[in-house]
Amino acid sequence: MNVAERFRILARPRRLRATAAIRALVRETRVNREGLVQPLFVVDGSDVVQPIGSMPGVNRFSVDRIVAECRELDALGVRAVLLFGIPDAKGKDAFASVNYDPNGIVQRAARAIKEALPQLLVIADLCNCEYTDHGHCGILDPSGDVDNDRTLEVLAKTALTYARAGVDIIAPSDMMDGRVAAIRAALDEDGFTKVAILSYAAKYASAFYGPFREAADSTPAFGDRRTYQMDPANGREALREVRLDIEEGADIVMVKPAMAYLDVVREVRAITDLPVAVYHVSGEYAMLKAAAERGWIDEDRAVDESLIAMARAGADIIITYFAKDYARRHRG
Ligand code: PBG
């Protein structure tokens, strides 16, 4: 009796792992390169390319240089960018007024990009934390908490200025209640029925946003974001948030961050037919970069494995600071 007979080995899954060709043949998940989104930070000035210390390889660009960056992304096959405006600190106030300036940083960047590259999708993150002097995501009430409904007015007003500048998709990341409905109504009333809303539906109060806050200069001056962003312990609540945003008219729903929340991505995938996006955030980028810099992990393989895990969990769209690099390494 040979070993197979003795131990009754009937199934041999290794057969389908024997060569690269057979592994490719049976591969269940692929990262959709056309579903990658590159976040970009825009600053005032001209000819500015400013590295971000905690995010090696990521820069802040002035409007002129962001157009050049977008040309490179477009040539590599990246179809969409997500804009974050970082206004000069001098312009910030308690009401985020510079956010709805028709000549604000995001509005100028969007106009310049759409003029140069009309085919590139421009998504604009919509939040107030980069524009308020206190660094919170909305207008404060006298107690220092964010006033939900007053913030909705600012968000709706700002969304309109983004749409007028040519932004294709508005992506509210503030986590106020009712913001999708408020933004949808404002857009529709002004005739922007074609501008889509990608809502940061389940956005957690996460330590993984650390490097972003350095990049965007948006750390709250006091307190934290736990009265509006979600508690990391809550999975069911994410589904509630997602359902509410869908009812309010979201076109795409997002879970953020990615790696520590793939169970949430999976569950969101199961309750909606809408496209699901996931945000591979700054701290996740920084961790991979830092470990790779020390030679502790193989960066390319760790990045590919991370993105495939997001796709396997059910994400159709992946927002990642690695988008450009990924597109370059996997040119079709
Ligand atoms: C704005 C916003 C944040 C991120 C995206 N939009 C920061 C925050 O909520 O504090 C984080 C993105 C990242 O970490 O890459 N509210």
Short mmCIF file of N, CA and C in Angstrom, two decimals, residues 52 93 129 139 161 169 171 174 182 189 197 209 232 260 265 274 286 290 318 323:
data_model
loop_
_atom_site.label_atom_id
_atom_site.label_comp_id
_atom_site.label_asym_id
_atom_site.label_seq_id
_atom_site.Cartn_x
_atom_site.Cartn_y
_atom_site.Cartn_z
N ILE A 52 6.24 64.74 1.52
CA ILE A 52 5.59 64.61 2.82
C ILE A 52 6.40 63.60 3.64
N ASP A 93 -10.46 79.95 8.62
CA ASP A 93 -11.27 80.58 9.66
C ASP A 93 -12.20 79.54 10.27
N CYS A 129 -12.05 70.01 7.36
CA CYS A 129 -10.95 70.02 8.34
C CYS A 129 -9.68 70.68 7.81
N ILE A 139 -18.57 73.23 11.32
CA ILE A 139 -18.73 74.47 12.08
C ILE A 139 -19.01 74.07 13.54
N THR A 161 -19.61 74.65 -5.71
CA THR A 161 -18.44 75.29 -6.32
C THR A 161 -17.51 74.25 -6.95
N ILE A 169 -17.02 63.77 -9.52
CA ILE A 169 -17.57 63.02 -8.38
C ILE A 169 -17.23 63.76 -7.09
N ALA A 171 -16.96 63.62 -3.07
CA ALA A 171 -16.75 62.56 -2.07
C ALA A 171 -16.73 63.15 -0.66
N ASP A 174 -16.87 63.91 5.78
CA ASP A 174 -17.02 64.59 7.07
C ASP A 174 -17.79 63.78 8.11
N ALA A 182 -28.27 66.41 1.53
CA ALA A 182 -28.09 67.86 1.38
C ALA A 182 -27.29 68.18 0.12
N GLU A 189 -30.64 70.91 -7.72
CA GLU A 189 -31.29 72.22 -7.89
C GLU A 189 -30.51 73.11 -8.84
N ILE A 197 -22.06 61.14 -6.40
CA ILE A 197 -21.61 61.24 -5.00
C ILE A 197 -21.02 59.90 -4.57
N TYR A 209 -4.98 57.54 10.15
CA TYR A 209 -4.98 58.80 9.38
C TYR A 209 -3.82 59.71 9.77
N PRO A 232 -14.28 52.16 15.98
CA PRO A 232 -13.72 50.98 15.28
C PRO A 232 -14.35 49.65 15.72
N ALA A 260 -7.77 46.98 8.16
CA ALA A 260 -8.34 46.54 9.44
C ALA A 260 -9.86 46.42 9.38
N VAL A 265 -16.01 45.65 4.63
CA VAL A 265 -16.11 45.71 3.16
C VAL A 265 -16.95 44.53 2.67
N LEU A 274 -24.64 48.68 -5.30
CA LEU A 274 -23.82 49.83 -5.71
C LEU A 274 -22.35 49.43 -5.73
N ALA A 286 2.11 54.33 4.99
CA ALA A 286 3.35 54.60 5.75
C ALA A 286 3.92 53.32 6.36
N ALA A 290 7.59 52.07 5.49
CA ALA A 290 8.60 52.05 6.56
C ALA A 290 9.21 50.67 6.70
N ILE A 318 -10.48 50.95 -5.47
CA ILE A 318 -9.48 51.04 -4.41
C ILE A 318 -8.78 52.39 -4.51
N ALA A 323 -1.42 53.83 -6.16
CA ALA A 323 -2.06 53.63 -7.47
C ALA A 323 -1.08 53.83 -8.62
#
